[in-house]
Amino acid sequence: MQITVNGELKTIGSPERLDSFLESLGLDPTKVAVERNLEIVPKSTFADVTLEDGDKLEIVHFIGGGLETVTQEPRDTWTLAGKQYSSRLIVGTGKYKDFEETAKAVEASGAEIVTVAVRRVNVSDPNQPMLVDYLDPKKITYLPNTAGCFDAQSALRTLRLAREAGGWDLVKLEVLGDQKTLYPNMQETFIAAEELIRDGFKVMVYCSDDPIAARKLEDMGCVAIMPLGAPIGSGLGIQNPVQIRLMIEQASVPVLVDAGVGTASDAAVAMELGCDGVLMNTAIAEAKDPIKMARAMKLAVESGRLAYQAGRMPKKRYADPSSPLSGLI
């Protein structure tokens, strides 16, 4: 006698019970569902059902949904100074209550790069904990910065000490103009950048949101341009999106918003402009719950990047109904 199993014709010698037939196929009757001639066969009746000539069986089981048809998106990596990174969020390590909270926030953010300040060792208590005890520089990229430097010479001295301490040549240059605004002093920044590049450093540079200054820094050889979104620590969000977009359009090196981000929507806006990444510290460290905010920033950077890649709908002056008007009752 012949029966059809999952669209394939099979010959069996004599009438056979359904449970025995399933076992002959190497199937566990408790792990499959059977349809016989378009009727579901309850598992409890498998031993009572005898197959007949011409029966059509469909035998199914559960598999990992869609594994054969799902295609994974390629990893959205970006390249900085010749090295690939997956996370587009860079976080600072200052202002947290302790190193343990710092480490938890960095983990929640998914950041692969953290900025670190260079400060004197407490020689009176050399056994105090250090950041490297909580964030392994072999697993995460340390980015020494020149926070607190107000002239080129101080910045140069700081980063040369940083390279001696950790061997790091990827650095963030930040030369400030005054204590009140913490705006970059671009003249001193140009001097320091030129000297650092000549000295073999790979310079990411904090700068004003000026496309002309950005082009000059890139022409010098800086590996990333980092315009402020708003004054450092202000949390005001992106104040000059048009100028930042101009900087992105002309640049052939990564452009990252640095400073001024206050909440997740600010990070998303930066990424929707087309920035390669966002750097922040205060927005996470001074949140009521830094760990939750770090997670929020991670998701915001990812969603902003996706929105930029997807391409937003055009803005329109008037309403445009999403449901068709034809065929209205």
CSV table of C-alpha atoms in Angstrom, one decimal:
chain,number,residue,atom,x,y,z
A,1,MET,CA,0.0,0.0,0.0
A,2,GLN,CA,1.1,3.6,-0.7
A,3,ILE,CA,0.8,6.7,1.4
A,4,THR,CA,2.0,10.3,1.0
A,5,VAL,CA,4.2,11.7,3.7
A,6,ASN,CA,5.0,15.4,3.6
A,7,GLY,CA,4.4,15.4,-0.2
A,8,GLU,CA,6.6,12.3,-0.8
A,9,LEU,CA,5.1,9.0,-1.9
A,10,LYS,CA,6.0,6.0,0.4
A,11,THR,CA,5.3,2.3,0.2
A,12,ILE,CA,4.5,0.3,3.3
A,13,GLY,CA,4.0,-3.4,3.4
A,14,SER,CA,0.7,-3.7,5.3
A,15,PRO,CA,-1.7,-1.6,7.4
A,16,GLU,CA,0.4,-0.1,10.2
A,17,ARG,CA,-0.4,1.9,13.4
A,18,LEU,CA,0.5,5.6,13.2
A,19,ASP,CA,2.7,5.5,16.3
A,20,SER,CA,4.7,2.5,14.9
A,21,PHE,CA,5.1,4.2,11.6
A,22,LEU,CA,6.4,7.4,13.2
A,23,GLU,CA,8.9,5.3,15.2
A,24,SER,CA,10.0,3.5,12.0
A,25,LEU,CA,10.9,6.9,10.6
A,26,GLY,CA,13.0,7.6,13.7
A,27,LEU,CA,10.6,10.1,15.1
A,28,ASP,CA,9.5,10.5,18.7
A,29,PRO,CA,5.6,10.6,18.5
A,30,THR,CA,5.6,12.9,21.6
A,31,LYS,CA,7.6,15.5,19.7
A,32,VAL,CA,5.6,15.8,16.4
A,33,ALA,CA,2.1,16.8,15.3
A,34,VAL,CA,0.3,14.8,12.5
A,35,GLU,CA,-2.3,15.8,10.1
A,36,ARG,CA,-4.0,12.9,8.3
A,37,ASN,CA,-6.1,13.6,5.2
A,38,LEU,CA,-6.5,17.2,6.3
A,39,GLU,CA,-7.6,16.3,9.8
A,40,ILE,CA,-5.4,16.8,12.9
A,41,VAL,CA,-4.7,13.5,14.7
A,42,PRO,CA,-4.6,14.0,18.5
A,43,LYS,CA,-1.4,12.6,20.1
A,44,SER,CA,-3.5,10.5,22.5
A,45,THR,CA,-4.9,8.5,19.5
A,46,PHE,CA,-1.7,7.7,17.6
A,47,ALA,CA,-1.8,4.1,18.8
A,48,ASP,CA,-5.5,3.7,17.7
A,49,VAL,CA,-5.1,5.0,14.2
A,50,THR,CA,-4.3,2.5,11.4
A,51,LEU,CA,-2.9,3.9,8.2
A,52,GLU,CA,-4.7,3.0,5.0
A,53,ASP,CA,-3.8,3.0,1.4
A,54,GLY,CA,-3.9,6.5,-0.1
A,55,ASP,CA,-3.5,8.3,3.2
A,56,LYS,CA,-1.9,11.7,3.1
A,57,LEU,CA,0.1,12.7,6.1
A,58,GLU,CA,1.7,16.0,7.1
A,59,ILE,CA,4.2,15.6,10.0
A,60,VAL,CA,5.6,18.7,11.6
A,61,HIS,CA,7.7,19.8,14.6
A,62,PHE,CA,9.1,23.0,16.0
A,63,ILE,CA,12.4,24.4,14.8
A,64,GLY,CA,14.2,27.7,15.5
A,65,GLY,CA,11.9,30.2,13.7
A,66,GLY,CA,13.1,31.4,10.4
A,67,LEU,CA,16.7,30.3,10.7
A,68,GLU,CA,16.9,29.2,7.1
A,69,THR,CA,15.5,32.4,5.7
A,70,VAL,CA,16.7,35.2,8.0
A,71,THR,CA,19.7,37.1,6.8
A,72,GLN,CA,21.7,39.0,9.4
A,73,GLU,CA,22.6,42.6,8.8
A,74,PRO,CA,26.3,43.1,8.5
A,75,ARG,CA,27.9,44.7,11.6
A,76,ASP,CA,27.8,48.5,11.4
A,77,THR,CA,31.3,49.2,12.3
A,78,TRP,CA,33.3,52.3,12.0
A,79,THR,CA,37.1,52.9,11.7
A,80,LEU,CA,39.1,55.2,13.9
A,81,ALA,CA,42.9,55.5,13.3
A,82,GLY,CA,42.9,52.2,11.5
A,83,LYS,CA,41.0,50.2,14.1
A,84,GLN,CA,37.4,49.0,13.8
A,85,TYR,CA,34.8,49.6,16.5
A,86,SER,CA,31.2,48.4,16.8
A,87,SER,CA,30.0,50.9,19.5
A,88,ARG,CA,29.6,54.5,18.3
A,89,LEU,CA,29.3,55.7,21.9
A,90,ILE,CA,32.4,57.0,23.7
A,91,VAL,CA,32.1,57.7,27.4
A,92,GLY,CA,34.1,59.7,29.9
A,93,THR,CA,35.1,58.3,33.3
A,94,GLY,CA,34.9,61.4,35.5
A,95,LYS,CA,32.2,62.6,37.9
A,96,TYR,CA,31.0,59.1,39.1
A,97,LYS,CA,30.8,58.4,42.8
A,98,ASP,CA,33.4,55.7,42.6
A,99,PHE,CA,35.3,53.5,40.2
A,100,GLU,CA,32.7,50.7,40.7
A,101,GLU,CA,29.9,52.8,39.4
A,102,THR,CA,32.2,54.0,36.6
A,103,ALA,CA,32.8,50.4,35.5
A,104,LYS,CA,29.0,49.5,35.7
A,105,ALA,CA,28.1,52.5,33.6
A,106,VAL,CA,30.7,51.8,31.0
A,107,GLU,CA,29.5,48.2,30.7
A,108,ALA,CA,25.8,49.3,30.4
A,109,SER,CA,26.8,51.8,27.7
A,110,GLY,CA,28.5,49.2,25.5
A,111,ALA,CA,31.3,51.6,24.9
A,112,GLU,CA,34.6,50.3,23.6
A,113,ILE,CA,36.5,53.6,24.1
A,114,VAL,CA,36.6,55.6,27.3
A,115,THR,CA,38.3,59.0,27.9
A,116,VAL,CA,40.7,59.2,30.8
A,117,ALA,CA,42.2,62.3,32.4
A,118,VAL,CA,45.9,62.4,33.3
A,119,ARG,CA,46.4,63.4,37.0
A,120,ARG,CA,49.2,63.1,39.6
A,121,VAL,CA,49.5,59.9,41.5
A,122,ASN,CA,48.7,60.3,45.2
A,123,VAL,CA,52.3,59.5,46.5
A,124,SER,CA,51.2,59.7,50.1
A,125,ASP,CA,48.8,56.8,49.5
A,126,PRO,CA,50.1,54.8,46.5
A,127,ASN,CA,47.8,51.9,47.3
A,128,GLN,CA,44.6,53.8,46.5
A,129,PRO,CA,42.5,52.1,43.8
A,130,MET,CA,43.1,53.2,40.2
A,131,LEU,CA,40.8,53.1,37.2
A,132,VAL,CA,42.8,50.3,35.6
A,133,ASP,CA,41.8,48.1,38.5
A,134,TYR,CA,38.2,48.4,37.2
A,135,LEU,CA,38.5,48.9,33.5
A,136,ASP,CA,41.0,46.7,31.8
A,137,PRO,CA,42.9,48.7,29.2
A,138,LYS,CA,43.6,45.4,27.3
A,139,LYS,CA,39.8,45.0,26.8
A,140,ILE,CA,38.8,48.6,26.3
A,141,THR,CA,40.5,51.5,24.5
A,142,TYR,CA,41.8,54.2,26.8
A,143,LEU,CA,41.7,57.6,25.3
A,144,PRO,CA,43.8,60.1,27.3
A,145,ASN,CA,42.5,63.6,27.0
A,146,THR,CA,43.8,67.0,28.0
A,147,ALA,CA,40.7,68.1,30.1
A,148,GLY,CA,41.7,71.2,32.1
A,149,CYS,CA,44.4,72.4,29.8
A,150,PHE,CA,44.2,76.1,28.7
A,151,ASP,CA,47.3,76.3,26.5
A,152,ALA,CA,49.1,74.2,23.9
A,153,GLN,CA,52.1,73.5,26.1
A,154,SER,CA,50.1,72.1,28.9
A,155,ALA,CA,48.2,69.8,26.5
A,156,LEU,CA,51.5,68.6,24.9
A,157,ARG,CA,53.1,67.9,28.3
A,158,THR,CA,50.0,66.0,29.5
A,159,LEU,CA,49.7,63.7,26.4
A,160,ARG,CA,53.4,63.0,26.3
A,161,LEU,CA,53.2,61.8,29.9
A,162,ALA,CA,50.1,59.8,29.0
A,163,ARG,CA,52.0,58.0,26.3
A,164,GLU,CA,54.9,57.3,28.6
A,165,ALA,CA,52.5,55.9,31.2
A,166,GLY,CA,50.4,53.7,29.0
A,167,GLY,CA,51.9,53.6,25.6
A,168,TRP,CA,48.8,55.2,24.1
A,169,ASP,CA,49.2,57.2,20.9
A,170,LEU,CA,45.5,57.7,20.2
A,171,VAL,CA,44.6,60.8,22.2
A,172,LYS,CA,41.9,63.4,22.5
A,173,LEU,CA,43.2,67.0,22.3
A,174,GLU,CA,41.2,69.6,24.2
A,175,VAL,CA,42.5,73.1,24.7
A,176,LEU,CA,40.1,75.4,26.5
A,177,GLY,CA,39.6,79.1,26.2
A,178,ASP,CA,38.3,80.1,29.5
A,179,GLN,CA,36.8,78.6,32.7
A,180,LYS,CA,33.3,80.0,32.3
A,181,THR,CA,32.4,78.7,28.8
A,182,LEU,CA,35.0,75.9,28.4
A,183,TYR,CA,34.9,76.7,24.7
A,184,PRO,CA,37.9,75.5,22.7
A,185,ASN,CA,40.8,77.9,22.1
A,186,MET,CA,41.2,77.2,18.5
A,187,GLN,CA,44.5,79.0,18.0
A,188,GLU,CA,46.2,77.0,20.8
A,189,THR,CA,44.4,73.9,19.5
A,190,PHE,CA,46.0,74.3,16.1
A,191,ILE,CA,49.4,74.7,17.6
A,192,ALA,CA,49.1,71.6,19.8
A,193,ALA,CA,47.6,69.5,17.1
A,194,GLU,CA,50.3,70.2,14.7
A,195,GLU,CA,53.0,69.4,17.2
A,196,LEU,CA,51.3,66.2,18.4
A,197,ILE,CA,50.9,64.9,14.9
A,198,ARG,CA,54.6,65.7,14.2
A,199,ASP,CA,55.4,63.7,17.3
A,200,GLY,CA,53.5,60.6,16.1
A,201,PHE,CA,50.3,60.9,18.0
A,202,LYS,CA,46.9,60.1,16.4
A,203,VAL,CA,44.8,63.1,17.4
A,204,MET,CA,41.1,63.3,17.9
A,205,VAL,CA,40.4,66.9,18.5
A,206,TYR,CA,37.7,68.8,20.4
A,207,CYS,CA,36.8,71.9,18.4
A,208,SER,CA,34.3,74.7,17.7
A,209,ASP,CA,31.4,73.9,15.4
A,210,ASP,CA,33.2,75.7,12.6
A,211,PRO,CA,33.5,73.9,9.2
A,212,ILE,CA,36.5,76.0,8.2
A,213,ALA,CA,38.4,75.1,11.4
A,214,ALA,CA,37.4,71.5,11.0
A,215,ARG,CA,38.8,71.3,7.5
A,216,LYS,CA,42.1,72.8,8.7
A,217,LEU,CA,42.4,70.2,11.5
A,218,GLU,CA,41.7,67.4,9.0
A,219,ASP,CA,44.2,68.8,6.6
A,220,MET,CA,46.8,68.8,9.4
A,221,GLY,CA,46.2,65.1,9.9
A,222,CYS,CA,43.8,64.8,12.8
A,223,VAL,CA,42.1,61.3,12.8
A,224,ALA,CA,38.7,62.6,14.1
A,225,ILE,CA,37.0,65.9,14.4
A,226,MET,CA,34.9,66.5,17.5
A,227,PRO,CA,32.8,69.6,17.5
A,228,LEU,CA,30.9,70.6,20.6
A,229,GLY,CA,27.1,70.2,20.5
A,230,ALA,CA,26.8,72.7,23.4
A,231,PRO,CA,29.1,73.9,26.2
A,232,ILE,CA,30.8,71.1,28.2
A,233,GLY,CA,28.6,69.8,31.0
A,234,SER,CA,25.6,72.0,30.0
A,235,GLY,CA,23.3,69.3,28.8
A,236,LEU,CA,21.7,71.7,26.3
A,237,GLY,CA,21.8,69.3,23.4
A,238,ILE,CA,22.8,70.1,19.8
A,239,GLN,CA,22.6,73.9,19.3
A,240,ASN,CA,23.9,74.2,15.7
A,241,PRO,CA,22.8,71.2,13.7
A,242,VAL,CA,23.3,73.0,10.4
A,243,GLN,CA,27.0,73.7,11.0
A,244,ILE,CA,27.6,70.1,12.3
A,245,ARG,CA,26.0,68.7,9.2
A,246,LEU,CA,28.3,70.9,7.0
A,247,MET,CA,31.3,69.5,8.9
A,248,ILE,CA,30.1,65.9,8.3
A,249,GLU,CA,29.5,66.5,4.6
A,250,GLN,CA,33.0,67.8,4.0
A,251,ALA,CA,34.9,65.4,6.2
A,252,SER,CA,36.7,62.2,5.2
A,253,VAL,CA,37.6,61.4,8.8
A,254,PRO,CA,35.0,60.5,11.6
A,255,VAL,CA,33.0,63.4,13.0
A,256,LEU,CA,31.7,62.9,16.6
A,257,VAL,CA,29.7,65.3,18.7
A,258,ASP,CA,31.6,66.0,21.9
A,259,ALA,CA,30.0,67.9,24.8
A,260,GLY,CA,26.6,69.2,25.4
A,261,VAL,CA,24.5,66.0,25.3
A,262,GLY,CA,22.0,65.9,28.1
A,263,THR,CA,19.7,63.0,27.4
A,264,ALA,CA,19.0,60.2,25.0
A,265,SER,CA,17.2,62.3,22.5
A,266,ASP,CA,20.2,64.6,22.1
A,267,ALA,CA,22.4,61.6,21.3
A,268,ALA,CA,19.8,60.4,18.7
A,269,VAL,CA,19.7,63.8,17.1
A,270,ALA,CA,23.5,63.8,16.7
A,271,MET,CA,23.5,60.4,15.1
A,272,GLU,CA,20.5,61.3,12.8
A,273,LEU,CA,22.7,64.2,11.5
A,274,GLY,CA,25.1,61.6,10.3
A,275,CYS,CA,27.8,61.8,13.0
A,276,ASP,CA,30.0,58.8,13.3
A,277,GLY,CA,29.6,58.8,17.1
A,278,VAL,CA,29.0,60.7,20.2
A,279,LEU,CA,31.2,61.4,23.2
A,280,MET,CA,29.7,62.2,26.6
A,281,ASN,CA,30.4,62.1,30.3
A,282,THR,CA,28.2,64.4,32.4
A,283,ALA,CA,24.9,63.3,30.8
A,284,ILE,CA,25.5,59.8,32.2
A,285,ALA,CA,27.5,60.5,35.4
A,286,GLU,CA,25.2,63.1,36.7
A,287,ALA,CA,21.9,61.3,35.9
A,288,LYS,CA,19.8,60.2,38.9
A,289,ASP,CA,20.6,56.6,37.8
A,290,PRO,CA,23.8,56.6,35.8
A,291,ILE,CA,23.5,52.9,34.9
A,292,LYS,CA,20.1,53.3,33.3
A,293,MET,CA,21.1,56.4,31.5
A,294,ALA,CA,24.2,54.7,30.1
A,295,ARG,CA,21.9,52.0,28.7
A,296,ALA,CA,19.5,54.7,27.3
A,297,MET,CA,22.4,56.4,25.6
A,298,LYS,CA,23.6,53.1,24.0
A,299,LEU,CA,20.1,52.5,22.6
A,300,ALA,CA,19.7,56.2,21.5
A,301,VAL,CA,23.0,56.1,19.5
A,302,GLU,CA,22.0,52.9,17.9
A,303,SER,CA,18.5,54.1,17.0
A,304,GLY,CA,19.8,57.4,15.7
A,305,ARG,CA,22.2,55.6,13.5
A,306,LEU,CA,19.5,53.4,12.1
A,307,ALA,CA,17.3,56.3,11.4
A,308,TYR,CA,20.1,58.1,9.6
A,309,GLN,CA,20.7,55.0,7.5
A,310,ALA,CA,17.0,54.5,6.8
A,311,GLY,CA,16.5,58.1,5.6
A,312,ARG,CA,13.8,60.1,7.2
A,313,MET,CA,10.6,61.1,5.4
A,314,PRO,CA,10.6,64.6,3.8
A,315,LYS,CA,9.2,67.4,5.8
A,316,LYS,CA,6.0,68.9,4.3
A,317,ARG,CA,4.2,72.2,4.7
A,318,TYR,CA,0.7,70.6,4.9
A,319,ALA,CA,-1.0,67.5,6.1
A,320,ASP,CA,-0.8,64.3,4.0
A,321,PRO,CA,-3.2,61.5,5.0
A,322,SER,CA,-1.7,58.1,5.5
A,323,SER,CA,-4.9,56.3,4.5
A,324,PRO,CA,-6.1,56.6,0.9
A,325,LEU,CA,-9.1,58.9,0.3
A,326,SER,CA,-10.5,56.9,-2.6
A,327,GLY,CA,-13.4,54.5,-1.8
A,328,LEU,CA,-14.6,56.4,1.2
A,329,ILE,CA,-18.2,55.5,2.2
